[in-house]
XYZ file of C-alpha atoms in Angstrom:
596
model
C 0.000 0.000 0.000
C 1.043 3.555 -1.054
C 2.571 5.651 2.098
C 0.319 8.470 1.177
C -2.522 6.434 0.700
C -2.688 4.504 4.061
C -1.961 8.269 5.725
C -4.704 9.380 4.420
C -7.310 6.762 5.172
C -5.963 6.662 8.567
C -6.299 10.615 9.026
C -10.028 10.130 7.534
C -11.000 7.341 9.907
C -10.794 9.597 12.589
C -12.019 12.807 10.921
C -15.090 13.803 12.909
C -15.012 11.727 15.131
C -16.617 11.394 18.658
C -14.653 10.668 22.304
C -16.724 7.706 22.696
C -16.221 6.712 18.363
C -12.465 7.038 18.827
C -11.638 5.340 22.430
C -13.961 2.618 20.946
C -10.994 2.701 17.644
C -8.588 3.248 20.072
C -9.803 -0.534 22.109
C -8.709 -2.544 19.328
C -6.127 -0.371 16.936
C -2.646 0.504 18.690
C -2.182 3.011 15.661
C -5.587 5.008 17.122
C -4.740 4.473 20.815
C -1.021 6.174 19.911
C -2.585 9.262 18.254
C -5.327 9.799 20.743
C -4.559 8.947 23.997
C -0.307 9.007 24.836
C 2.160 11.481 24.150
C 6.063 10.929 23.298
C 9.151 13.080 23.492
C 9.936 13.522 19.684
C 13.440 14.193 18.558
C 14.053 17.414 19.820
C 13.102 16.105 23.074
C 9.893 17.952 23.128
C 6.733 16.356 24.243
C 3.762 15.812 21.630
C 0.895 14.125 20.455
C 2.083 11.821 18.158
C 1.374 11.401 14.156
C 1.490 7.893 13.333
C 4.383 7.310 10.352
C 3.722 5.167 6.943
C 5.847 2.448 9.105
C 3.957 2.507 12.332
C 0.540 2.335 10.461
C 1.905 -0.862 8.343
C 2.786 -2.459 11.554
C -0.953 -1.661 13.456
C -2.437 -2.504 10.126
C -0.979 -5.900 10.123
C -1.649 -6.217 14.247
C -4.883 -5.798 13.435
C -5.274 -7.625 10.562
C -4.051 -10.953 11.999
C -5.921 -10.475 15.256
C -9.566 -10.327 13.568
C -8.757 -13.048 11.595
C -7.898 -14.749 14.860
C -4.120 -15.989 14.019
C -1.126 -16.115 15.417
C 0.953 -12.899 15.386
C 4.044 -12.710 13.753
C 5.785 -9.379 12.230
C 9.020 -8.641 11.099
C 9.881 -5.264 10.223
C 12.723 -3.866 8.442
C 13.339 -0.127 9.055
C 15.569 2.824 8.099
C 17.311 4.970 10.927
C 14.701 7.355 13.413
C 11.666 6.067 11.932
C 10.275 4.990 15.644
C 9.701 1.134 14.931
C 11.289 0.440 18.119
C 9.140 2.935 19.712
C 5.675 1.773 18.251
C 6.595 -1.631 18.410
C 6.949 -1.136 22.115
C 3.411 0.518 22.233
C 1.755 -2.824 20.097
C 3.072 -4.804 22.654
C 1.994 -2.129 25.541
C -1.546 -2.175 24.030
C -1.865 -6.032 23.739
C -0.910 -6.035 27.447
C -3.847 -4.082 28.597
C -6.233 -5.510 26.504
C -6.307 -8.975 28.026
C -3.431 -10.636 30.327
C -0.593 -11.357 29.526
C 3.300 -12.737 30.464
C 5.402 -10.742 27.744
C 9.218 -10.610 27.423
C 11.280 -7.681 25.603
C 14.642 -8.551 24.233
C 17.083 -6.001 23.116
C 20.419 -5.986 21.462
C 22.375 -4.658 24.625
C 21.658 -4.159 28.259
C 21.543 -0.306 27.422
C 18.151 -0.451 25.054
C 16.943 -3.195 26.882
C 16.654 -0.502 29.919
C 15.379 1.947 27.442
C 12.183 -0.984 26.116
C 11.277 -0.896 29.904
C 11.256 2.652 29.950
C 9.257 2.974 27.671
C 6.522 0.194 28.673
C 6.993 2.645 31.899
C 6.311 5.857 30.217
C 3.067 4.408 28.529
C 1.511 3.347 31.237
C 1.925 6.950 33.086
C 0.759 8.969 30.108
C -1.731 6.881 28.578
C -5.361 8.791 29.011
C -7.253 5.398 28.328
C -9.666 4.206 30.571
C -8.336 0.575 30.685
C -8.494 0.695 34.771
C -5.452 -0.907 35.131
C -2.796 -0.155 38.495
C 0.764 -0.751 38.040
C 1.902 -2.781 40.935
C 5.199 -3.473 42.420
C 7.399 -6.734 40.959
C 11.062 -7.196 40.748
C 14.045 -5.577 38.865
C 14.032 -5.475 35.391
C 9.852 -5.939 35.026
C 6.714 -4.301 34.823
C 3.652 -5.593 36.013
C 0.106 -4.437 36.183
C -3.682 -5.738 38.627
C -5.237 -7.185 35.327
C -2.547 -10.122 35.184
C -0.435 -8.512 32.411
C 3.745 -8.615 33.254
C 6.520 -7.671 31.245
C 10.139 -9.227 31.555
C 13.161 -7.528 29.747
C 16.339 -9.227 28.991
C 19.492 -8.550 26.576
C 20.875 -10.569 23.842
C 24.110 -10.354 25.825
C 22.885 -12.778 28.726
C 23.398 -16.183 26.525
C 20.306 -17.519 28.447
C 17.589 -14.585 27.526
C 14.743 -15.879 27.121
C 15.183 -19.788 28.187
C 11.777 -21.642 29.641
C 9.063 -20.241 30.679
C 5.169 -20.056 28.893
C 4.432 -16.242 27.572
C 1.904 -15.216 25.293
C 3.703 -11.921 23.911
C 7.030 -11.151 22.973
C 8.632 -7.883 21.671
C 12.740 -8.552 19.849
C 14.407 -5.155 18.894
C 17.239 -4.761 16.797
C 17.796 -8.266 16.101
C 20.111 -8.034 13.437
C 22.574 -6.118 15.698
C 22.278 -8.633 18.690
C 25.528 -10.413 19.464
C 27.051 -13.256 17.695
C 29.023 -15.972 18.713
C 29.260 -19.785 19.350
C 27.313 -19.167 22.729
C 25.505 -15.791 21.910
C 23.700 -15.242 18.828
C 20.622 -14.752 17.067
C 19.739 -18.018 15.695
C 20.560 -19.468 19.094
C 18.314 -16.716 21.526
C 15.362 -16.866 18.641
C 15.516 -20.864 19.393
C 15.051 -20.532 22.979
C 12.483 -17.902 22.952
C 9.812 -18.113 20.399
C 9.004 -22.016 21.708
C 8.160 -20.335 24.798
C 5.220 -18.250 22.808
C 2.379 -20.542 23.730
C -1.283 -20.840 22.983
C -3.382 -19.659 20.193
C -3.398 -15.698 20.435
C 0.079 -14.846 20.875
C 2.090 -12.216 19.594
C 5.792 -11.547 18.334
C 7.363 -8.537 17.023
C 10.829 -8.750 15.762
C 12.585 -4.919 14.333
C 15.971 -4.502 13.008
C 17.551 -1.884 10.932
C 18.971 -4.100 7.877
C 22.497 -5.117 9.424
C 23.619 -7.885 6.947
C 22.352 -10.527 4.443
C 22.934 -12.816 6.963
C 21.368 -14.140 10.675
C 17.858 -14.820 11.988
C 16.289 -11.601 10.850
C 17.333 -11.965 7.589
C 16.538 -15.740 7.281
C 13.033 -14.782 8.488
C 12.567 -11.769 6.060
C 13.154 -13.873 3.673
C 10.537 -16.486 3.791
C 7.840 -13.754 5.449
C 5.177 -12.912 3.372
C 3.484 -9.272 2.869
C 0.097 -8.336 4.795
C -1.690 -9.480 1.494
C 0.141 -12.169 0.290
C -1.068 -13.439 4.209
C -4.561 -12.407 3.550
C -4.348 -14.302 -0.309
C -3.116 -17.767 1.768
C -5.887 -17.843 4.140
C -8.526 -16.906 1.697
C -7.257 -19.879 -0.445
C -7.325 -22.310 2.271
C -3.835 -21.987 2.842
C -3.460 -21.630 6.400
C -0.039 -22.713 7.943
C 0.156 -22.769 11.919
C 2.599 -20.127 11.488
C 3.621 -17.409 9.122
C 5.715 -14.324 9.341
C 4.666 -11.369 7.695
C 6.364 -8.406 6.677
C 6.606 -4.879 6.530
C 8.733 -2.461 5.176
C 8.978 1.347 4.670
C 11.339 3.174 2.383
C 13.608 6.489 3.529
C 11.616 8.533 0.844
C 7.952 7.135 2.494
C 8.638 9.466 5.574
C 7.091 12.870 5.475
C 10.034 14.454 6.787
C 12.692 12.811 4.795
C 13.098 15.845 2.269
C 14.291 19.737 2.825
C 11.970 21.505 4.581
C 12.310 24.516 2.490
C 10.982 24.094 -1.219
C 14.329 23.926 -3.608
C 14.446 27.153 -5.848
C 14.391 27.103 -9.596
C 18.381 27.713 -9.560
C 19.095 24.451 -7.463
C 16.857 22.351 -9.437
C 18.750 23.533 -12.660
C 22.022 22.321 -10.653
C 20.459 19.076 -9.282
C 19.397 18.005 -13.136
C 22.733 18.850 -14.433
C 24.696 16.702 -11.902
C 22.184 13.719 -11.241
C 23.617 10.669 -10.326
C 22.229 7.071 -12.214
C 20.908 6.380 -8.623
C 19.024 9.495 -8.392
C 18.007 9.144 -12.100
C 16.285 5.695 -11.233
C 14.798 6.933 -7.587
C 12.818 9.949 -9.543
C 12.028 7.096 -12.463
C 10.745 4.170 -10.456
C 9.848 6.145 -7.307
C 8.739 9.458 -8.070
C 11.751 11.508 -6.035
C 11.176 14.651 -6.228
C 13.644 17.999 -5.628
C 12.886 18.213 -1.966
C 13.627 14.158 -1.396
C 16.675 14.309 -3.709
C 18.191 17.790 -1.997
C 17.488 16.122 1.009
C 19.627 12.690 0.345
C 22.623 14.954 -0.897
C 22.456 16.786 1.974
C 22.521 13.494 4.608
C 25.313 11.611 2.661
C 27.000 15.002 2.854
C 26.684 15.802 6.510
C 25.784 11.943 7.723
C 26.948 9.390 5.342
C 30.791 10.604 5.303
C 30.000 11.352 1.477
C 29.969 7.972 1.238
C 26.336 6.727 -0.825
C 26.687 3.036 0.801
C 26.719 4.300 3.977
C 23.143 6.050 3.170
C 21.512 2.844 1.876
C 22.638 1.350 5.153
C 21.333 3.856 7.123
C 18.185 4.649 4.514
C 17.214 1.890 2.732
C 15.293 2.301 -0.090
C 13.689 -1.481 -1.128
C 13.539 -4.453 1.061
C 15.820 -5.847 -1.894
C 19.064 -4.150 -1.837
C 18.771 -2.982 2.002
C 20.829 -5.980 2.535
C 23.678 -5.347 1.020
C 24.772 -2.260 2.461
C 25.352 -3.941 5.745
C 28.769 -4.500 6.729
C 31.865 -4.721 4.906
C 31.480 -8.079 2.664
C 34.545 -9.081 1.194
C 32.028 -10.311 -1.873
C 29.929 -9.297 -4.146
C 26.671 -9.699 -2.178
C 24.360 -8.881 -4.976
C 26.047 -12.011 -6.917
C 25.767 -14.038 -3.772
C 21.982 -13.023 -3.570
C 21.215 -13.773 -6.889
C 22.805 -17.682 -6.809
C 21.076 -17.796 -3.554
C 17.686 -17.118 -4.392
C 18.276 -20.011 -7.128
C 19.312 -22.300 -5.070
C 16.684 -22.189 -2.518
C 14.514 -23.151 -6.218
C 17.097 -26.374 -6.707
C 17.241 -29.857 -6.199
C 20.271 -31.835 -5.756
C 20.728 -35.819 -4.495
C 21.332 -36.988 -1.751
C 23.074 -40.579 -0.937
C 26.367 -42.506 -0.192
C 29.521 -43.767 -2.296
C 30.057 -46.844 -2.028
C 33.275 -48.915 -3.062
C 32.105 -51.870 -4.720
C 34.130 -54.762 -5.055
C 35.934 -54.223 -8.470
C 36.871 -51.183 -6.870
C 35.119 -48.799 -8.273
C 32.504 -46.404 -6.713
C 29.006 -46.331 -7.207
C 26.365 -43.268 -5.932
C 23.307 -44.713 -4.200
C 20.845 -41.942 -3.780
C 18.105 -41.921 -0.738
C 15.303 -40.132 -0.862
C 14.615 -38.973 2.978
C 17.407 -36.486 2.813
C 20.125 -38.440 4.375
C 23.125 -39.335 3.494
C 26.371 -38.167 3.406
C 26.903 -36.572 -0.220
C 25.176 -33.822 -1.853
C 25.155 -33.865 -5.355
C 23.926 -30.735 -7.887
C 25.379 -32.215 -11.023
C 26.865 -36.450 -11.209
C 29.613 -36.912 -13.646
C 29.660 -36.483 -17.419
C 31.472 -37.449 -19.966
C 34.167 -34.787 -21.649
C 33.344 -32.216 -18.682
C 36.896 -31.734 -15.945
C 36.269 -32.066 -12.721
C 38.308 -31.001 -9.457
C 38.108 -32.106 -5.876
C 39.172 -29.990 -3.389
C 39.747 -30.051 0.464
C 40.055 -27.532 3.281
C 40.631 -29.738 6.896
C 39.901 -29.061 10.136
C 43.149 -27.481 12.081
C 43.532 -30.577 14.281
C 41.024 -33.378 16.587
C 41.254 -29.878 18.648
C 39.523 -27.891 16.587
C 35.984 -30.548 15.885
C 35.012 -30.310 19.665
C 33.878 -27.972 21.735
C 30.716 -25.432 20.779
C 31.517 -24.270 17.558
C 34.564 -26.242 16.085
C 35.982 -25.875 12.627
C 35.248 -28.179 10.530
C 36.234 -29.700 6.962
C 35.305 -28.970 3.701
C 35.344 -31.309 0.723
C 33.917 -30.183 -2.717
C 33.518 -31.269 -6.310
C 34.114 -28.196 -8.594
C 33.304 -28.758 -12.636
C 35.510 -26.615 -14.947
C 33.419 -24.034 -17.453
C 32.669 -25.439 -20.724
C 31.095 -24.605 -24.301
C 27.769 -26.397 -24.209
C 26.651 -27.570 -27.318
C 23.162 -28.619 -27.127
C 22.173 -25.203 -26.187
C 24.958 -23.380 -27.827
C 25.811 -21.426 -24.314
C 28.482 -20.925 -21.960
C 28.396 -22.913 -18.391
C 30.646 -21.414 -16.017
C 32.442 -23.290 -13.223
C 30.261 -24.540 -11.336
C 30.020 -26.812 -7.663
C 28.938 -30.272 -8.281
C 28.932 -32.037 -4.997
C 30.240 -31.737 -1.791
C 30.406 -33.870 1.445
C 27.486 -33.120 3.900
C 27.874 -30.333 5.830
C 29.705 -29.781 8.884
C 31.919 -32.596 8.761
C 33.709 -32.983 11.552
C 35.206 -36.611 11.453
C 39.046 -37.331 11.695
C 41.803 -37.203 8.725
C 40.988 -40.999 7.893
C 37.606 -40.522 7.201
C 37.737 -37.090 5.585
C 40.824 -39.640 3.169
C 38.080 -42.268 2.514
C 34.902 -39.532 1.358
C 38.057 -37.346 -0.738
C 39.474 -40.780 -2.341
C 35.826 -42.141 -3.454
C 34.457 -38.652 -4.699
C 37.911 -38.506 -6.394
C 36.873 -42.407 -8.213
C 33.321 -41.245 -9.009
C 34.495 -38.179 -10.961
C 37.095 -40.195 -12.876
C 40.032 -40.307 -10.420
C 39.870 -36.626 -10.749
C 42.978 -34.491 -9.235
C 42.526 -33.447 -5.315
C 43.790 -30.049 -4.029
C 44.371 -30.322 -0.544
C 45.284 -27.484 1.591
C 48.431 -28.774 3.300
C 48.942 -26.371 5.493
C 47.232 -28.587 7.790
C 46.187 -31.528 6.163
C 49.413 -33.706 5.876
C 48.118 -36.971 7.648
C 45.304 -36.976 4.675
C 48.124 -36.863 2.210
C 49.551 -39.725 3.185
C 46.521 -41.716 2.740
C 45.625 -40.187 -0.635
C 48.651 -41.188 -1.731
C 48.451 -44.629 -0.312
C 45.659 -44.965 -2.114
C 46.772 -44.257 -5.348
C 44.210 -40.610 -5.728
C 46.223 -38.228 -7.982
C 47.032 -35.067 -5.858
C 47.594 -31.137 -7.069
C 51.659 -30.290 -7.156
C 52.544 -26.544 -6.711
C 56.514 -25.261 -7.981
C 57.251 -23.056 -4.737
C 60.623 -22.070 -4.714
C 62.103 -23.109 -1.676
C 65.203 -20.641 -0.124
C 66.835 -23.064 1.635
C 68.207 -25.030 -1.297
C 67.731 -21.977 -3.926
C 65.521 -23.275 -6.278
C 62.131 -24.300 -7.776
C 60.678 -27.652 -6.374
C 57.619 -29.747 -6.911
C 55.722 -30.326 -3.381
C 52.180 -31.668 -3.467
C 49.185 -29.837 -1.989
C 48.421 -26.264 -2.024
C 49.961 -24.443 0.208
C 49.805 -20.839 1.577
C 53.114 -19.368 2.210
C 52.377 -15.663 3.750
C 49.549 -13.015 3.553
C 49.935 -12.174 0.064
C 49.365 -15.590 -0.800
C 46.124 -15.420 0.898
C 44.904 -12.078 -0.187
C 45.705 -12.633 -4.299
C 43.711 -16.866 -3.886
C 40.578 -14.587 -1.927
C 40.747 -11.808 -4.439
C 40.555 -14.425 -7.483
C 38.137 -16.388 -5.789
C 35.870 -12.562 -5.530
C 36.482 -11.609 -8.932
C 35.199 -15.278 -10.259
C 32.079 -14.261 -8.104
C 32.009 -10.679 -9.199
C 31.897 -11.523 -12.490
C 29.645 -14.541 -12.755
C 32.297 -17.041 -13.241
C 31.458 -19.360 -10.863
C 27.798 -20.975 -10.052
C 27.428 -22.203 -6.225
C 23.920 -23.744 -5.809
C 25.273 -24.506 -2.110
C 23.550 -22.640 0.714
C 25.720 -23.418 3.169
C 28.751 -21.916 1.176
C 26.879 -19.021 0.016
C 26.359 -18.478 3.680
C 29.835 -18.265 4.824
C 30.622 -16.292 1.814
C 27.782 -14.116 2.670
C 29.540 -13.707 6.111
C 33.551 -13.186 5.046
C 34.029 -9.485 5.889
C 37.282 -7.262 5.685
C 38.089 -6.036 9.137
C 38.693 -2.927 10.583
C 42.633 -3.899 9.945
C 41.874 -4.308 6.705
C 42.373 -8.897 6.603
C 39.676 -10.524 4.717
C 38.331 -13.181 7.284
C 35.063 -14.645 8.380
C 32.735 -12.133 11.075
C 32.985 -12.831 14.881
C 30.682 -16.102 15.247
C 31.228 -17.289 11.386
C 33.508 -19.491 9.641
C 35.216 -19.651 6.647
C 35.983 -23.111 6.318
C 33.963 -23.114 2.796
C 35.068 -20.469 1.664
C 38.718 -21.232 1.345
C 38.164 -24.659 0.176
C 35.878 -23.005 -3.002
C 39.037 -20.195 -3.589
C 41.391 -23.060 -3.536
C 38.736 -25.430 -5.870
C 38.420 -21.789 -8.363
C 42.694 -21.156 -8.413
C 43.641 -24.733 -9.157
C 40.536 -25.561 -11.621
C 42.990 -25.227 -14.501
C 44.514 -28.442 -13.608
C 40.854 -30.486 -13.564
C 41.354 -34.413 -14.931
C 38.794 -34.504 -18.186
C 36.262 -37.280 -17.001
C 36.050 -40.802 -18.824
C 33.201 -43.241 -18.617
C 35.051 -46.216 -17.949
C 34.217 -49.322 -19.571
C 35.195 -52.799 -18.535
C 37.411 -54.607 -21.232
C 36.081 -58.065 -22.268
C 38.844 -60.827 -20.823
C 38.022 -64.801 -21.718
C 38.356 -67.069 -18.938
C 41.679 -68.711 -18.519
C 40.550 -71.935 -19.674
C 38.522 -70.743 -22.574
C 41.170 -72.637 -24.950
C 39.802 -76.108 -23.739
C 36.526 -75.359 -24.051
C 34.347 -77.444 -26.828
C 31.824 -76.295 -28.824
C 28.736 -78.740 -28.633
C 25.886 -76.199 -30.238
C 27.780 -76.026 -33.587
C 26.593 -72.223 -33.261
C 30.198 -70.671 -32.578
């Protein structure tokens, strides 16, 4: 729905309205009940009688939606900087409580805003004009509790057991995208705990995050959640899941006071046209921009942003698209990433087991429940070159413990010409062994040597740096390893050394930046989701190293730059067929049919 247009129907519901009309609006709409009967300090500190903005009204509309149609609750909104979700997602919550009783629990990114959510329960309560007749009565630190049975329990994202056990029937989650996250704090984890704890028929969540990263719970969610009418389109076609996220969205430009406040003169606009940008070009052509909005942007990358335009769509997104990828500092291209991603969630691949028969050779038995310990996007074909590749674990140290490295073992196929349909195919990733694996060296040997036999004895490239014990028993086996020509200083000269090996940062940074450009450029096709995760999630730091973010690992990621820098040296596949040999004593045999 148009911002202007659900403004205005909101403004004309109330026009004319009685007391008793609008306290009656007021019983079941938290978007009424915020205009009519609480005040807020706005930004300038000031109290007033708040307007409600194109985002708050999405959020009541959907509130209200789902509650007459007697659903579960769930909304996830995505917001730009100051546009008071937090604030009116507080108040939904506020509202539900004193309309029936409730337990409720408010989890913030830090301790800090968690204070601030039970502030502002606080605050409601003492300026709300409504007559719902309910005292505020005394209860612990840290919660808010009122005579009609409603209570309110606020925790941080930084306490690694927030919201653990327990039965509650409303639950508010603010800036999810920015809560912590690692092995024993995150997201994922906190989201777990809580939302089983959501019980009954009629209960309520509200989860808010400015658009941090493509990556995480909030993400995740945002991107299987549905829109208010795509909701309303399920249930009225019998579709009616047991639970279903819906979402809601409001652009920088949406807000009424996202533009200059003072009309731009004649002069400016004849400056603005000649130095338009092709992002400003395609905000007045798809969006309708006008002077005010696009004077207004300059001015905040300008005086905000650092000049910098990324730093705006962080800040200001402008789609529920591309909001995404201004988070962070991805080492790759995220749009690329995005793109392969949404395709793969569209793909099938096999699942199954190789299995060593007993002439030796390895067979794929597929299952159909989803187990098994090989996925597979693409089997083996004849003419195509095929690589496997390896990353291992550090050590046994590293696979135990809560979140322990793990290995990563891939089939990459090299790009080919294909015929049939007279097109390109770039490289692309075939198979892989299931992810995480976290068995030792002999059994990460005994899936590399039979993926190896399936794609033709293909060549392995094996990081060595810490994979010399699966060496070994490649080699033992007779599995054709990758040689590098290092040049070694202690005997001054070129040698041939198997494995690939990383000798120093540079090393590192030129395999990561060939591994980015291949992405970049839509060299490479990665059907994977757990790759495209990790890759989703390898940031450059503040020092400037490429690496995976606090909480993620790379493990993936290196094995696919290693797969993409030694794919030149990919063994050409060759169906193998069995030579006819007579038996030894054929010579003595007779022929008695005369048909020989």
């Amino acid at each position: 729905m148009e911002a202007d247009s659900i403004s205005e129907r909101f403004a004309e519901s109330l026009r004319g309205k009685t007391a008793d009309e609008l306290q009656l609006m007021a019983l079941t709409s938290p978007a009424v009940h915020f205009a009519c009967f609480v005040t807020i300090r706005d930004k300038n500190n000031e109290v007033i009688i708040p307007v409600p903005n194109v985002l708050q009204l999405r959020m009541s509309e959907a509130y209200e939606t789902m509650w007459a149609m007697k659903v579960k609750i769930r909304i996830i909104a995505t917001k730009p900087r100051r546009a008071g979700c937090s604030t009116f997602g507080t108040h939904i919550v506020y509202h539900h409580g004193m309309r029936r009783p409730i337990e409720g629990i408010a989890i913030s990114d830090v301790k800090e805003h968690s204070t601030e959510m039970l502030d502002k329960i606080k605050a409601y309560s003492r300026v709300d004009s409504f007559p719902w007749g309910h005292a505020v009565i005394k209860d612990p630190n840290q919660s808010i509790a009122w005579d009609n049975g409603t209570k309110w329990t606020v925790d941080s994202a930084e306490n690694p057991d927030a919201g653990v056990g327990g039965t509650r029937q409303c639950g508010f989650f603010s800036e999810v995208s920015k809560w912590p996250q690692t092995a024993t704090r995150n997201d994922k984890k906190t989201m777990a705990a809580v939302l089983p704890s959501l019980s009954g028929s009629e209960t309520v969540a509200i989860a808010e995050s400015t658009p941090e990263r493509a990556a995480g719970w909030q993400y995740t969610t945002w991107q299987e959640a549905v829109t208010l009418d795509q909701f309303i389109a399920m249930h009225e076609a019998g579709i009616c899941p047991e639970e279903v996220w819906v979402k809601v969205f409001a652009a920088w430009f949406e807000f009424a006071d996202n533009r200059r406040a003072n009309p731009v003169q004649e002069a400016e606009i004849d400056q603005i046209r000649r130095t338009l940008t092709e992002r400003e070009r395609n905000g007045i052509e798809k969006y309708g921009w006008d002077w005010e909005q696009v004077a207004w942007r300059r001015e905040i990358i300008k005086s905000v942003c650092n000049g910098d335009e990324k730093i705006f769509d962080f800040y200001y997104p402008e789609d529920e698209v591309s909001c995404w990828l201004a988070g962070g500092t991805p080492r790759f291209d995220l749009g690329r990433i995005t793109e392969m991603e949404n395709i793969a969630r569209g793909a099938t691949f096999d699942t199954g087991y190789l299995v060593t028969q007993d002439n030796t050779k390895v067979s794929f038995q597929p299952v159909r429940d989803g187990s098994g310990d090989i996925y597979v996007w693409e089997p083996p074909k004849t003419g195509l070159r095929y690589i496997v590749t390896c990353d291992p674990a550090e050590d046994i140290t590293q696979t135990i413990g809560m979140d322990p490295d793990a290995n990563s073992v891939s089939v990459w196929r090299a790009a080919y010409h294909d015929q049939l349909h007279d097109r390109w195919r770039p490289a692309k990733k075939v198979a892989r062994l299931r992810p995480p694996f976290r068995g030792l060296g002999e059994d990460v040997a005994g899936h590399v040597a039979r993926l190896s036999k399936w794609y033709g004895l293909a060549m392995v490239s094996l990081e060595v740096n810490k994979g010399m014990d699966i060496l070994r028993l490649l080699q033992t086996a007779g599995i054709p390893i990758y040689k590098r020509r290092p040049f070694s200083p202690r005997i001054g000269q070129v040698v041939e050394q198997y494995g690939f090996k990383m000798g120093d940062k540079e090393e590192r940074n030129a395999l990561i930046e060939g591994f980015a450009s291949a992405i970049r450029n839509g060299d490479v096709e990665v059907l994977d989701l757990h790759a495209l995760a990790e890759y989703k999630m390898f940031i450059v730091n503040h020092k400037g190293r490429a690496e995976a973010a606090p909480g993620a690992h790379d493990d993936d990621v290196i094995a696919d730059a290693i797969a993409w820098e030694t794919l030149p040296s990919a063994h050409e596949f060759k169906m193998m067929v069995a030579k006819h040999v007579d038996p030894p004593d054929r010579h003595t045999w007779r022929n008695v049919t005369g048909k020989w």
